[in-house]
CSV table of C-alpha atoms in Angstrom, one decimal:
chain,number,residue,atom,x,y,z
A,444,MET,CA,-7.9,35.5,-15.6
A,445,SER,CA,-9.4,33.9,-12.6
A,446,ALA,CA,-6.5,31.1,-11.9
A,447,VAL,CA,-9.7,28.9,-10.8
A,448,SER,CA,-13.2,29.0,-12.9
A,449,ILE,CA,-16.3,27.2,-12.3
A,450,ARG,CA,-18.9,27.7,-14.1
A,451,GLY,CA,-22.3,26.0,-13.7
A,452,ALA,CA,-20.9,23.3,-12.2
A,453,ARG,CA,-23.5,20.6,-12.1
A,454,LYS,CA,-23.4,16.8,-11.2
A,455,ARG,CA,-26.3,13.8,-10.0
A,456,PHE,CA,-24.7,10.8,-8.6
A,457,GLY,CA,-25.3,8.0,-10.9
A,458,ASP,CA,-27.1,8.7,-14.2
A,459,PRO,CA,-26.7,12.3,-15.3
A,460,ASP,CA,-30.3,12.8,-16.5
A,461,THR,CA,-32.4,10.6,-12.8
A,462,GLY,CA,-29.4,10.3,-10.8
A,463,THR,CA,-29.7,12.4,-6.8
A,464,PRO,CA,-28.4,16.2,-7.9
A,465,VAL,CA,-24.9,17.4,-5.9
A,466,LEU,CA,-24.5,19.9,-7.7
A,467,ASP,CA,-27.1,22.2,-9.1
A,468,GLY,CA,-25.1,25.1,-11.3
A,469,ILE,CA,-21.3,27.1,-9.3
A,470,ASP,CA,-19.6,29.3,-10.3
A,471,LEU,CA,-17.1,30.4,-8.8
A,472,ASP,CA,-13.8,32.6,-9.7
A,473,VAL,CA,-10.1,32.1,-8.1
A,474,ALA,CA,-8.1,34.7,-8.1
A,475,ALA,CA,-3.9,33.6,-8.4
A,476,GLY,CA,-3.0,33.7,-4.4
A,477,GLU,CA,-5.5,33.8,-3.6
A,478,PHE,CA,-7.1,32.4,-0.6
A,479,VAL,CA,-11.0,30.8,-1.0
A,480,ALA,CA,-12.5,28.7,1.7
A,481,ILE,CA,-15.4,26.7,0.9
A,482,VAL,CA,-18.3,25.7,3.6
A,483,GLY,CA,-21.0,23.4,3.7
A,484,ALA,CA,-22.5,20.8,5.6
A,485,SER,CA,-21.6,17.6,6.2
A,486,GLY,CA,-22.4,15.9,2.3
A,487,CYS,CA,-23.4,18.8,0.6
A,488,GLY,CA,-21.6,17.9,-2.5
A,489,LYS,CA,-18.9,19.8,-2.2
A,490,SER,CA,-16.1,17.2,-1.6
A,491,THR,CA,-17.9,16.2,-5.4
A,492,LEU,CA,-17.2,19.5,-6.1
A,493,LEU,CA,-13.1,19.9,-5.8
A,494,HIS,CA,-13.2,16.5,-7.1
A,495,ALA,CA,-14.0,18.1,-10.6
A,496,ALA,CA,-11.3,20.0,-9.9
A,497,ALA,CA,-8.8,17.8,-9.5
A,498,GLY,CA,-10.0,16.1,-12.9
A,499,PHE,CA,-11.2,12.9,-11.1
A,500,GLU,CA,-13.9,13.0,-12.0
A,501,ARG,CA,-16.4,14.7,-14.9
A,502,LEU,CA,-19.2,16.7,-14.4
A,503,ASP,CA,-22.6,16.4,-16.3
A,504,ALA,CA,-22.3,20.0,-17.2
A,505,GLY,CA,-20.7,22.7,-16.9
A,506,GLU,CA,-16.5,23.3,-16.6
A,507,VAL,CA,-13.7,24.1,-14.3
A,508,GLN,CA,-11.0,26.3,-16.6
A,509,ILE,CA,-7.1,26.2,-14.1
A,510,ASN,CA,-5.4,30.3,-16.3
A,511,GLY,CA,-8.2,29.6,-19.2
A,512,VAL,CA,-7.5,25.6,-19.6
A,513,PRO,CA,-10.5,23.6,-19.4
A,514,VAL,CA,-9.7,20.6,-16.6
A,515,THR,CA,-10.3,17.1,-18.3
A,516,GLU,CA,-7.9,15.2,-16.0
A,517,PRO,CA,-5.5,14.6,-13.4
A,518,SER,CA,-2.5,17.4,-13.8
A,519,ARG,CA,0.4,18.3,-12.4
A,520,ARG,CA,-1.2,22.3,-12.1
A,521,HIS,CA,-3.8,21.1,-10.0
A,522,VAL,CA,-3.0,18.2,-6.5
A,523,TYR,CA,-4.9,17.5,-5.0
A,524,VAL,CA,-4.8,17.2,-0.5
A,525,ALA,CA,-7.3,14.8,1.2
A,526,GLN,CA,-7.6,14.6,5.0
A,527,GLU,CA,-6.3,11.1,4.7
A,528,PRO,CA,-2.7,11.4,3.9
A,529,SER,CA,-1.5,9.9,0.3
A,530,VAL,CA,2.1,10.4,1.8
A,531,PHE,CA,3.9,6.5,0.2
A,532,PRO,CA,4.7,5.0,3.1
A,533,TRP,CA,7.7,3.1,1.2
A,534,PHE,CA,9.8,6.6,-0.1
A,535,THR,CA,11.7,8.8,2.1
A,536,VAL,CA,11.2,12.0,3.1
A,537,VAL,CA,12.6,13.0,0.0
A,538,GLU,CA,11.9,10.8,-2.1
A,539,ASN,CA,8.3,11.6,-1.8
A,540,ILE,CA,8.8,15.4,-2.2
A,541,ALA,CA,10.9,14.3,-5.3
A,542,PHE,CA,7.0,11.8,-6.9
A,543,GLY,CA,6.4,14.7,-9.2
A,544,LEU,CA,9.4,15.3,-10.3
A,545,ARG,CA,10.9,13.0,-11.8
A,546,ASP,CA,11.3,14.6,-15.0
A,547,LEU,CA,13.7,17.1,-14.5
A,548,ALA,CA,17.3,17.3,-14.1
A,549,PRO,CA,18.4,16.3,-10.9
A,550,SER,CA,20.4,19.0,-10.1
A,551,GLU,CA,16.9,21.4,-10.1
A,552,ILE,CA,15.1,17.8,-8.8
A,553,ALA,CA,18.2,18.4,-5.2
A,554,ARG,CA,17.5,22.0,-5.4
A,555,ARG,CA,13.0,21.5,-5.1
A,556,VAL,CA,13.7,19.1,-2.6
A,557,GLN,CA,16.1,20.9,-0.3
A,558,GLU,CA,14.4,24.5,-1.0
A,559,HIS,CA,11.1,21.9,0.3
A,560,VAL,CA,11.8,20.4,3.6
A,561,ALA,CA,12.9,23.8,4.6
A,562,LEU,CA,9.7,25.7,4.2
A,563,VAL,CA,7.2,22.9,5.7
A,564,GLY,CA,10.2,22.4,8.7
A,565,LEU,CA,10.9,19.3,7.7
A,566,GLN,CA,15.0,19.5,8.2
A,567,GLY,CA,16.5,16.8,9.4
A,568,PHE,CA,13.6,13.2,8.5
A,569,GLU,CA,14.6,14.2,5.6
A,570,ASP,CA,15.9,10.2,5.6
A,571,ALA,CA,12.4,9.7,7.5
A,572,TYR,CA,10.0,7.4,6.5
A,573,PRO,CA,6.2,8.6,6.9
A,574,TYR,CA,5.9,6.0,10.1
A,575,GLU,CA,8.3,8.0,11.0
A,576,LEU,CA,6.7,10.7,11.3
A,577,SER,CA,3.8,12.4,13.1
A,578,GLY,CA,0.0,13.3,11.9
A,579,GLY,CA,1.1,16.4,11.9
A,580,MET,CA,4.3,16.1,9.7
A,581,LYS,CA,3.2,13.6,7.2
A,582,GLN,CA,0.0,16.3,6.6
A,583,ARG,CA,3.8,18.9,6.3
A,584,LEU,CA,5.2,16.2,4.0
A,585,GLU,CA,2.1,15.5,2.0
A,586,PHE,CA,1.8,19.6,1.2
A,587,ALA,CA,6.0,20.4,0.4
A,588,ARG,CA,5.4,17.4,-1.9
A,589,ALA,CA,1.9,19.0,-3.9
A,590,LEU,CA,3.9,22.5,-3.7
A,591,ALA,CA,7.2,21.2,-5.2
A,592,VAL,CA,5.5,20.3,-8.2
A,593,ASP,CA,4.6,23.9,-8.4
A,594,PRO,CA,0.9,23.8,-9.1
A,595,ALA,CA,-1.5,27.0,-10.4
A,596,VAL,CA,-3.6,25.6,-7.2
A,597,LEU,CA,-4.1,23.3,-3.9
A,598,LEU,CA,-6.9,21.7,-3.8
A,599,LEU,CA,-7.5,21.4,-0.1
A,600,ASP,CA,-10.5,18.5,1.0
A,601,GLU,CA,-10.0,19.1,4.7
A,602,PRO,CA,-6.2,18.3,4.4
A,603,PHE,CA,-7.0,18.9,8.4
A,604,GLY,CA,-9.8,16.4,8.8
A,605,ALA,CA,-7.7,13.5,10.3
A,606,LEU,CA,-5.8,15.0,13.0
A,607,ASP,CA,-6.2,15.5,17.4
A,608,ALA,CA,-7.7,18.8,17.4
A,609,ILE,CA,-4.5,20.7,18.7
A,610,THR,CA,-2.4,19.5,16.0
A,611,ARG,CA,-5.4,21.2,13.8
A,612,LEU,CA,-5.0,24.1,15.5
A,613,GLN,CA,-0.8,24.2,14.9
A,614,MET,CA,-1.2,22.9,11.3
A,615,ARG,CA,-3.6,25.9,10.3
A,616,ARG,CA,-1.2,27.9,11.2
A,617,GLU,CA,2.0,26.3,9.0
A,618,ILE,CA,-0.3,26.6,6.4
A,619,LEU,CA,-0.7,29.9,7.1
A,620,ARG,CA,2.5,30.3,7.5
A,621,ILE,CA,3.4,28.3,4.1
A,622,TRP,CA,0.6,30.2,2.2
A,623,ILE,CA,2.1,33.7,3.4
A,624,ALA,CA,5.9,32.6,2.2
A,625,THR,CA,4.5,30.8,-1.4
A,626,ARG,CA,1.2,32.5,-2.6
A,627,THR,CA,-0.3,30.3,-3.9
A,628,THR,CA,-3.3,29.8,-5.1
A,629,CYS,CA,-6.1,27.6,-2.8
A,630,VAL,CA,-9.3,26.1,-2.4
A,631,LEU,CA,-10.1,24.8,0.9
A,632,VAL,CA,-12.9,22.9,1.5
A,633,THR,CA,-13.8,22.9,4.8
A,634,HIS,CA,-17.3,22.2,7.7
A,635,ASP,CA,-15.0,24.3,10.2
A,636,VAL,CA,-16.3,27.4,9.9
A,637,ASP,CA,-13.4,28.7,11.9
A,638,GLU,CA,-11.5,27.1,9.6
A,639,ALA,CA,-12.5,29.0,7.5
A,640,CYS,CA,-12.9,32.6,8.8
A,641,GLU,CA,-9.0,32.1,10.2
A,642,LEU,CA,-7.5,31.2,6.8
A,643,ALA,CA,-9.3,32.8,3.9
A,644,ASP,CA,-9.6,36.6,1.7
A,645,ARG,CA,-13.7,34.8,1.1
A,646,VAL,CA,-15.8,31.9,2.6
A,647,CYS,CA,-18.2,31.0,-0.1
A,648,VAL,CA,-21.2,29.0,1.6
A,649,LEU,CA,-22.5,26.1,0.4
A,650,SER,CA,-26.6,25.1,0.6
A,651,PRO,CA,-26.8,21.0,1.7
A,652,ARG,CA,-27.5,19.2,-1.4
A,653,PRO,CA,-27.3,19.8,-4.1
A,654,ALA,CA,-24.5,22.2,-4.0
A,655,ARG,CA,-25.8,25.9,-4.4
A,656,ILE,CA,-23.5,28.7,-3.6
A,657,LEU,CA,-25.7,30.4,-1.0
A,658,GLU,CA,-23.1,33.5,0.1
A,659,ILE,CA,-19.6,34.6,-0.9
A,660,LEU,CA,-18.2,36.5,2.1
A,661,PRO,CA,-14.7,38.4,2.1
A,662,ILE,CA,-12.2,38.7,4.7
A,663,ALA,CA,-11.2,42.2,3.8
A,664,LEU,CA,-9.1,41.8,6.9
A,665,GLU,CA,-4.6,40.4,7.3
A,666,ARG,CA,-3.0,37.0,8.3
A,667,PRO,CA,-2.5,35.7,10.9
A,668,ARG,CA,-5.9,36.7,12.3
A,669,SER,CA,-7.1,36.4,15.2
A,670,LEU,CA,-11.0,35.1,15.2
A,671,ASP,CA,-11.7,37.0,17.6
A,672,ALA,CA,-11.5,40.6,15.4
A,673,PRO,CA,-15.0,42.1,14.8
A,674,GLU,CA,-14.9,41.4,10.9
A,675,VAL,CA,-14.0,37.6,11.9
A,676,ARG,CA,-16.4,37.3,14.1
A,677,ASP,CA,-19.2,38.5,11.8
A,678,VAL,CA,-17.8,37.2,9.1
A,679,ARG,CA,-19.0,33.9,11.3
A,680,SER,CA,-22.1,34.8,12.7
A,681,ARG,CA,-23.3,34.8,8.8
A,682,VAL,CA,-22.0,31.9,8.4
A,683,TYR,CA,-23.8,29.5,10.6
A,684,GLY,CA,-26.9,31.8,10.0
A,685,LEU,CA,-26.6,30.5,6.3
A,686,LEU,CA,-26.4,27.1,7.8
A,687,ARG,CA,-29.4,27.6,9.6
A,688,VAL,CA,-26.4,26.2,13.0
A,689,ASP,CA,-28.3,28.7,16.2
A,690,ARG,CA,-25.4,29.9,17.8
B,947,MET,CA,7.7,-11.9,26.8
B,948,SER,CA,10.8,-11.2,27.3
B,949,ARG,CA,13.6,-13.1,24.9
B,950,ILE,CA,14.5,-15.1,27.2
B,951,GLY,CA,11.2,-16.3,28.3
B,952,ARG,CA,9.9,-17.0,24.7
B,953,VAL,CA,13.2,-18.8,24.3
B,954,ALA,CA,12.2,-21.3,27.7
B,955,TRP,CA,9.3,-22.2,26.7
B,956,SER,CA,10.3,-22.8,22.8
B,957,LEU,CA,12.9,-24.9,24.4
B,958,ALA,CA,10.5,-26.8,26.9
B,959,GLY,CA,7.7,-27.2,24.4
B,960,VAL,CA,10.8,-29.3,22.8
B,961,SER,CA,11.3,-31.5,24.8
B,962,LEU,CA,7.9,-32.0,25.7
B,963,PHE,CA,6.9,-33.7,22.8
B,964,VAL,CA,10.8,-35.8,22.3
B,965,ALA,CA,9.4,-36.8,25.2
B,966,ALA,CA,6.3,-37.9,24.4
B,967,TRP,CA,7.8,-40.4,21.1
B,968,ALA,CA,10.1,-41.9,23.6
B,969,VAL,CA,7.5,-42.6,25.7
B,970,ALA,CA,5.2,-43.4,22.6
B,971,THR,CA,7.9,-45.6,21.2
B,972,ARG,CA,9.3,-47.3,24.2
B,973,HIS,CA,8.6,-50.3,24.2
B,974,ALA,CA,8.8,-51.0,20.2
B,975,PRO,CA,10.4,-53.7,18.5
B,976,PRO,CA,13.5,-53.0,16.5
B,977,SER,CA,11.7,-53.0,13.4
B,978,GLY,CA,9.1,-50.7,15.0
B,979,VAL,CA,8.6,-46.9,15.2
B,980,PRO,CA,11.8,-46.0,16.4
B,981,GLY,CA,12.1,-43.5,18.7
B,982,PRO,CA,14.4,-40.4,19.2
B,983,ALA,CA,17.3,-42.1,19.8
B,984,ALA,CA,17.1,-45.1,17.8
B,985,THR,CA,15.9,-41.9,15.2
B,986,LEU,CA,19.4,-39.2,16.3
B,987,ARG,CA,22.0,-42.7,15.5
B,988,GLY,CA,20.3,-43.2,11.7
B,989,LEU,CA,20.2,-39.6,11.4
B,990,LEU,CA,24.0,-39.6,12.0
B,991,ASP,CA,24.3,-43.1,10.0
B,992,VAL,CA,23.4,-40.7,7.4
B,993,ALA,CA,25.1,-37.6,8.2
B,994,ARG,CA,28.2,-39.2,7.8
B,995,SER,CA,27.7,-41.4,4.8
B,996,GLY,CA,27.3,-38.1,3.2
B,997,ALA,CA,23.7,-39.2,1.3
B,998,LEU,CA,22.4,-36.4,4.4
B,999,VAL,CA,24.5,-33.7,2.7
B,1000,ARG,CA,23.8,-34.9,-1.6
B,1001,ASN,CA,19.8,-35.4,-0.2
B,1002,VAL,CA,18.8,-32.3,1.4
B,1003,VAL,CA,21.0,-29.8,-1.3
B,1004,ALA,CA,19.2,-32.3,-4.3
B,1005,SER,CA,15.9,-31.1,-2.2
B,1006,VAL,CA,16.8,-27.4,-1.7
B,1007,PHE,CA,18.2,-27.4,-5.2
B,1008,ARG,CA,15.3,-28.7,-7.0
B,1009,VAL,CA,12.5,-26.3,-4.4
B,1010,ALA,CA,15.1,-23.1,-5.0
B,1011,VAL,CA,14.8,-23.7,-9.3
B,1012,GLY,CA,11.0,-24.2,-9.4
B,1013,PHE,CA,9.8,-21.5,-6.6
B,1014,THR,CA,12.6,-18.3,-9.2
B,1015,LEU,CA,10.8,-19.5,-11.2
B,1016,GLY,CA,7.1,-20.0,-10.0
B,1017,THR,CA,7.6,-16.5,-8.6
B,1018,LEU,CA,9.8,-14.9,-11.6
B,1019,ALA,CA,6.4,-16.3,-13.9
B,1020,GLY,CA,3.0,-15.6,-10.6
B,1021,VAL,CA,5.1,-12.1,-9.7
B,1022,PRO,CA,4.4,-9.7,-13.1
B,1023,LEU,CA,1.9,-12.6,-14.4
B,1024,GLY,CA,0.0,-11.3,-11.1
B,1025,LEU,CA,0.4,-7.3,-11.0
B,1026,TRP,CA,-0.6,-7.8,-14.5
B,1027,ILE,CA,-4.0,-9.4,-14.1
B,1028,GLY,CA,-4.6,-7.3,-11.0
B,1029,TRP,CA,-4.8,-4.0,-12.5
B,1030,HIS,CA,-6.8,-5.0,-16.4
B,1031,ALA,CA,-10.3,-6.3,-15.1
B,1032,ARG,CA,-10.7,-7.7,-18.5
B,1033,ALA,CA,-6.5,-9.5,-17.6
B,1034,HIS,CA,-8.0,-10.6,-14.4
B,1035,ALA,CA,-12.1,-11.6,-16.1
B,1036,PHE,CA,-10.0,-13.8,-19.1
B,1037,PHE,CA,-7.5,-15.1,-16.3
B,1038,ASN,CA,-9.0,-15.7,-12.6
B,1039,PRO,CA,-11.4,-18.7,-14.1
B,1040,VAL,CA,-8.5,-20.4,-15.2
B,1041,LEU,CA,-6.3,-19.8,-12.5
B,1042,GLN,CA,-8.9,-20.7,-9.8
B,1043,ALA,CA,-9.8,-24.1,-11.5
B,1044,LEU,CA,-6.0,-25.1,-11.0
B,1045,ARG,CA,-5.5,-23.3,-8.5
B,1046,PRO,CA,-6.3,-26.8,-5.8
B,1047,ILE,CA,-5.6,-29.4,-7.4
B,1048,SER,CA,-3.0,-30.8,-5.7
B,1049,PRO,CA,0.4,-30.9,-8.2
B,1050,ILE,CA,1.1,-34.1,-6.7
B,1051,ALA,CA,-1.8,-35.6,-9.7
B,1052,TRP,CA,0.7,-33.4,-12.0
B,1053,LEU,CA,3.2,-36.2,-11.4
B,1054,PRO,CA,2.0,-38.8,-14.1
B,1055,ILE,CA,1.6,-35.8,-16.4
B,1056,ALA,CA,4.9,-34.1,-15.6
B,1057,THR,CA,6.8,-37.3,-15.6
B,1058,LEU,CA,5.3,-38.0,-19.7
B,1059,TRP,CA,6.2,-34.3,-20.4
B,1060,LEU,CA,9.8,-34.8,-19.1
B,1061,GLY,CA,10.3,-38.0,-18.3
B,1062,SER,CA,11.7,-38.6,-14.7
B,1063,GLY,CA,14.1,-36.8,-13.0
B,1064,ASP,CA,15.4,-33.0,-12.5
B,1065,SER,CA,12.6,-31.2,-14.1
B,1066,ALA,CA,9.7,-33.4,-13.3
B,1067,ALA,CA,10.5,-32.1,-10.1
B,1068,VAL,CA,10.6,-28.9,-10.4
B,1069,PHE,CA,7.4,-28.4,-12.7
B,1070,LEU,CA,5.9,-30.0,-9.7
B,1071,ILE,CA,7.7,-27.2,-7.5
B,1072,PHE,CA,6.8,-24.0,-10.0
B,1073,LEU,CA,3.2,-25.4,-9.7
B,1074,SER,CA,2.8,-25.8,-5.7
B,1075,SER,CA,5.1,-21.6,-6.0
B,1076,PHE,CA,3.4,-20.0,-8.7
B,1077,PHE,CA,-0.4,-20.2,-7.8
B,1078,PRO,CA,-0.2,-18.6,-4.8
B,1079,ILE,CA,2.4,-16.4,-6.0
B,1080,VAL,CA,0.1,-15.3,-8.8
B,1081,VAL,CA,-3.1,-15.2,-6.4
B,1082,ALA,CA,-1.0,-13.1,-3.3
B,1083,ALA,CA,0.0,-10.0,-6.4
B,1084,ALA,CA,-3.1,-10.4,-7.7
B,1085,ALA,CA,-5.0,-9.7,-4.4
B,1086,ALA,CA,-2.2,-7.3,-3.2
B,1087,VAL,CA,-2.8,-4.8,-7.0
B,1088,ARG,CA,-6.7,-4.9,-6.6
B,1089,THR,CA,-6.3,-4.6,-2.8
B,1090,ILE,CA,-3.5,-1.6,-3.3
B,1091,ASP,CA,-5.7,2.0,-1.5
B,1092,ARG,CA,-6.9,4.8,-4.0
B,1093,ARG,CA,-5.4,7.6,-2.4
B,1094,TYR,CA,-2.3,6.3,-3.7
B,1095,LEU,CA,-3.4,5.2,-7.0
B,1096,ARG,CA,-4.7,8.8,-7.2
B,1097,ALA,CA,-1.6,11.0,-6.3
B,1098,ALA,CA,0.2,9.0,-8.5
B,1099,GLU,CA,-2.6,10.2,-11.1
B,1100,ASN,CA,-1.8,13.8,-9.6
B,1101,PHE,CA,1.8,13.9,-10.6
B,1102,GLY,CA,1.6,12.4,-13.8
B,1103,VAL,CA,3.0,9.1,-12.7
B,1104,HIS,CA,1.5,6.9,-15.9
B,1105,SER,CA,2.0,3.2,-17.1
B,1106,ILE,CA,5.3,1.9,-16.1
B,1107,ALA,CA,7.0,4.7,-13.0
B,1108,LEU,CA,3.3,4.2,-11.7
B,1109,ALA,CA,4.3,0.2,-11.9
B,1110,ARG,CA,7.4,0.6,-10.4
B,1111,THR,CA,7.2,3.8,-8.0
B,1112,VAL,CA,3.6,2.6,-6.6
B,1113,ILE,CA,1.8,-0.7,-8.1
B,1114,LEU,CA,5.3,-3.4,-7.3
B,1115,PRO,CA,6.3,-1.6,-3.9
B,1116,ALA,CA,2.4,-1.1,-3.1
B,1117,SER,CA,1.7,-4.4,-3.2
B,1118,LEU,CA,5.3,-5.9,-2.0
B,1119,PRO,CA,4.0,-7.0,1.6
B,1120,GLN,CA,0.8,-9.1,0.4
B,1121,ILE,CA,3.6,-11.0,-2.2
B,1122,PHE,CA,5.2,-11.5,-0.1
B,1123,THR,CA,3.0,-13.2,2.5
B,1124,GLY,CA,2.4,-15.2,-1.3
B,1125,LEU,CA,5.9,-15.3,-1.8
B,1126,ARG,CA,6.4,-18.1,2.4
B,1127,VAL,CA,3.1,-19.9,1.5
B,1128,ALA,CA,4.7,-20.7,-1.4
B,1129,LEU,CA,8.0,-21.9,-0.5
B,1130,GLY,CA,5.9,-23.7,2.5
B,1131,VAL,CA,4.1,-25.2,-0.1
B,1132,GLY,CA,7.2,-26.1,-3.0
B,1133,TRP,CA,8.4,-27.3,0.5
B,1134,VAL,CA,5.9,-28.8,1.1
B,1135,VAL,CA,4.7,-30.9,-2.7
B,1136,VAL,CA,9.2,-31.4,-2.9
B,1137,VAL,CA,9.3,-35.0,-0.8
B,1138,ALA,CA,6.4,-36.8,-2.7
B,1139,ALA,CA,7.6,-35.0,-6.1
B,1140,GLU,CA,11.3,-36.8,-5.1
B,1141,MET,CA,9.2,-40.8,-4.4
B,1142,LEU,CA,9.4,-40.8,-8.2
B,1143,GLY,CA,12.2,-41.7,-11.2
B,1144,VAL,CA,15.2,-39.9,-9.0
B,1145,THR,CA,17.4,-41.2,-7.0
B,1146,SER,CA,18.6,-38.4,-4.3
B,1147,GLY,CA,16.4,-36.0,-2.2
B,1148,LEU,CA,15.0,-36.0,0.8
B,1149,GLY,CA,11.8,-38.2,-0.7
B,1150,TYR,CA,14.0,-40.8,-1.9
B,1151,GLN,CA,15.6,-41.1,1.7
B,1152,ILE,CA,12.4,-41.6,2.7
B,1153,ASN,CA,11.4,-44.3,0.1
B,1154,ASP,CA,15.2,-46.1,-0.4
B,1155,ALA,CA,14.7,-46.6,3.1
B,1156,ARG,CA,11.3,-47.7,3.4
B,1157,ASN,CA,12.3,-50.8,0.9
B,1158,ASN,CA,15.2,-51.3,3.7
B,1159,LEU,CA,12.8,-51.6,6.1
B,1160,ARG,CA,15.5,-48.3,8.2
B,1161,PHE,CA,12.7,-46.7,9.6
B,1162,ASP,CA,15.1,-44.8,11.5
B,1163,LEU,CA,16.1,-43.6,8.0
B,1164,VAL,CA,12.3,-42.8,7.1
B,1165,VAL,CA,12.4,-40.8,10.9
B,1166,ALA,CA,15.6,-38.8,10.2
B,1167,ALA,CA,14.7,-37.5,6.9
B,1168,MET,CA,12.0,-36.6,8.3
B,1169,VAL,CA,12.9,-34.6,11.6
B,1170,VAL,CA,15.4,-32.8,8.9
B,1171,ILE,CA,12.1,-31.9,6.9
B,1172,GLY,CA,10.7,-29.5,9.6
B,1173,ALA,CA,13.9,-28.8,10.1
B,1174,ILE,CA,14.9,-26.7,7.2
B,1175,GLY,CA,11.0,-25.8,6.2
B,1176,TYR,CA,11.5,-24.5,9.3
B,1177,MET,CA,14.5,-22.6,8.8
B,1178,LEU,CA,13.1,-22.0,5.2
B,1179,ASP,CA,10.1,-19.5,5.7
B,1180,GLY,CA,12.7,-18.1,8.9
B,1181,LEU,CA,15.2,-16.4,6.6
B,1182,LEU,CA,12.3,-15.1,5.1
B,1183,ARG,CA,10.2,-13.8,7.6
B,1184,ALA,CA,13.5,-12.5,8.4
B,1185,LEU,CA,13.7,-10.7,5.3
B,1186,GLU,CA,10.5,-9.4,4.8
B,1187,ARG,CA,10.7,-7.5,8.6
B,1188,ARG,CA,13.4,-5.8,7.2
B,1189,ALA,CA,12.6,-5.1,4.3
B,1190,PHE,CA,8.7,-3.6,5.0
B,1191,VAL,CA,10.6,-1.9,8.0
B,1192,TYR,CA,7.9,0.6,7.1
B,1193,ARG,CA,4.7,-1.0,7.8
B,1194,SER,CA,5.7,-2.4,11.3
B,1195,ALA,CA,4.3,1.1,13.1
B,1196,ARG,CA,1.1,1.8,10.8
B,1197,ASP,CA,0.6,-2.3,11.3
B,1198,GLY,CA,1.2,-2.4,14.6
B,1199,ALA,CA,2.4,-5.3,16.3
B,1200,ARG,CA,3.4,-8.1,14.0
């Protein structure tokens, strides 16, 4: 059984019959522990697909299943991380990470918080407020809060889009390190082809709106991997070709 | 600007104002508008007799009670109206139509209902605080960043827990601005409310002193009203800075 299974996903903006089509029948399976990147031009509908998987938006037709259970509403089984950090400015690092754990026993909350502070390397900042953290640290806090609830899948919507170029590269390594440590199933939506090629087991290329899957390209290369490796360069040029970007 | 520079400029401003006041009133007859010196003498008179303390305590007490009641009623109602579109549609027209009515206009009705005395004045302060607070709280909830609500939904946080951990803290800075406005209006209104039916308070002092042609005591009360109003707002601002330390960086210089 796939961790994530998207079947015949269709969606129009506005009216389900006459609105602008956004998703034109998407089928995608993501295995447990897999890292899949979805790339496509801006506005192609990739965020809509992720919102549907998160339960924030309904599809007009088709469905998304997580571990075989259809997604009908937001849930801790599938946590969504966007480019603008949504950590709560009125909570400290520890309080933010504990946010999704309120129904657990206090000792278990403490254990998970400690574990995830360490996982994302925020030791020493436990009692800091988000305004005291850099953009990259805020995003790491976002990952810690998401992973602390032990989700079946992490839905990453351009998670590094708001960061500067250097922090972005550092965060790519960081998310890779975290993924290798936890092997949490990840679906990453991005328009950064390098990002997709550096991180993903498979790169799924979407057409311009309405989105269809043009091709799914596997990269069978250990991570961390070099962007200069022949396999990566090959996939990258094919992705650019599919996106009709001449290089 | 350095701290010393700021204090120096402020002192210069106050001094210039007092000097202009002294110059403008220098040829006034004893029964005319008092200058700073006459006002200070009057102030010392009422301070020594104990009337000043009694009047300040009475006014501050009325504002404190009315403002507290206004906050206790206004914040929850505002949060509720801000959260539920139906409650907003239901209450908003009535609130918006009641809001521009000066609380002073309620004075006849208030005394009709509550008789003269403390309760009528307190009721006017309650009205003065209630509307700015309800409106601020409702607006605050309606402008909460979607990201935070989405995250709460994603982590399965609903109803009371949602209100306590997300809606209230996210709205609190804007609610606090409403509280400052409310306290300011309440302090303005208490003076007018005390001109009828009570025998204490700074408003009473102004009315009573005028009847006795003691204009030095009228102006002395005005000076005290100004100083206390300034202090009350300073108090809330200090509280605001401490409570919302996490906002200071995000909002830049404040």
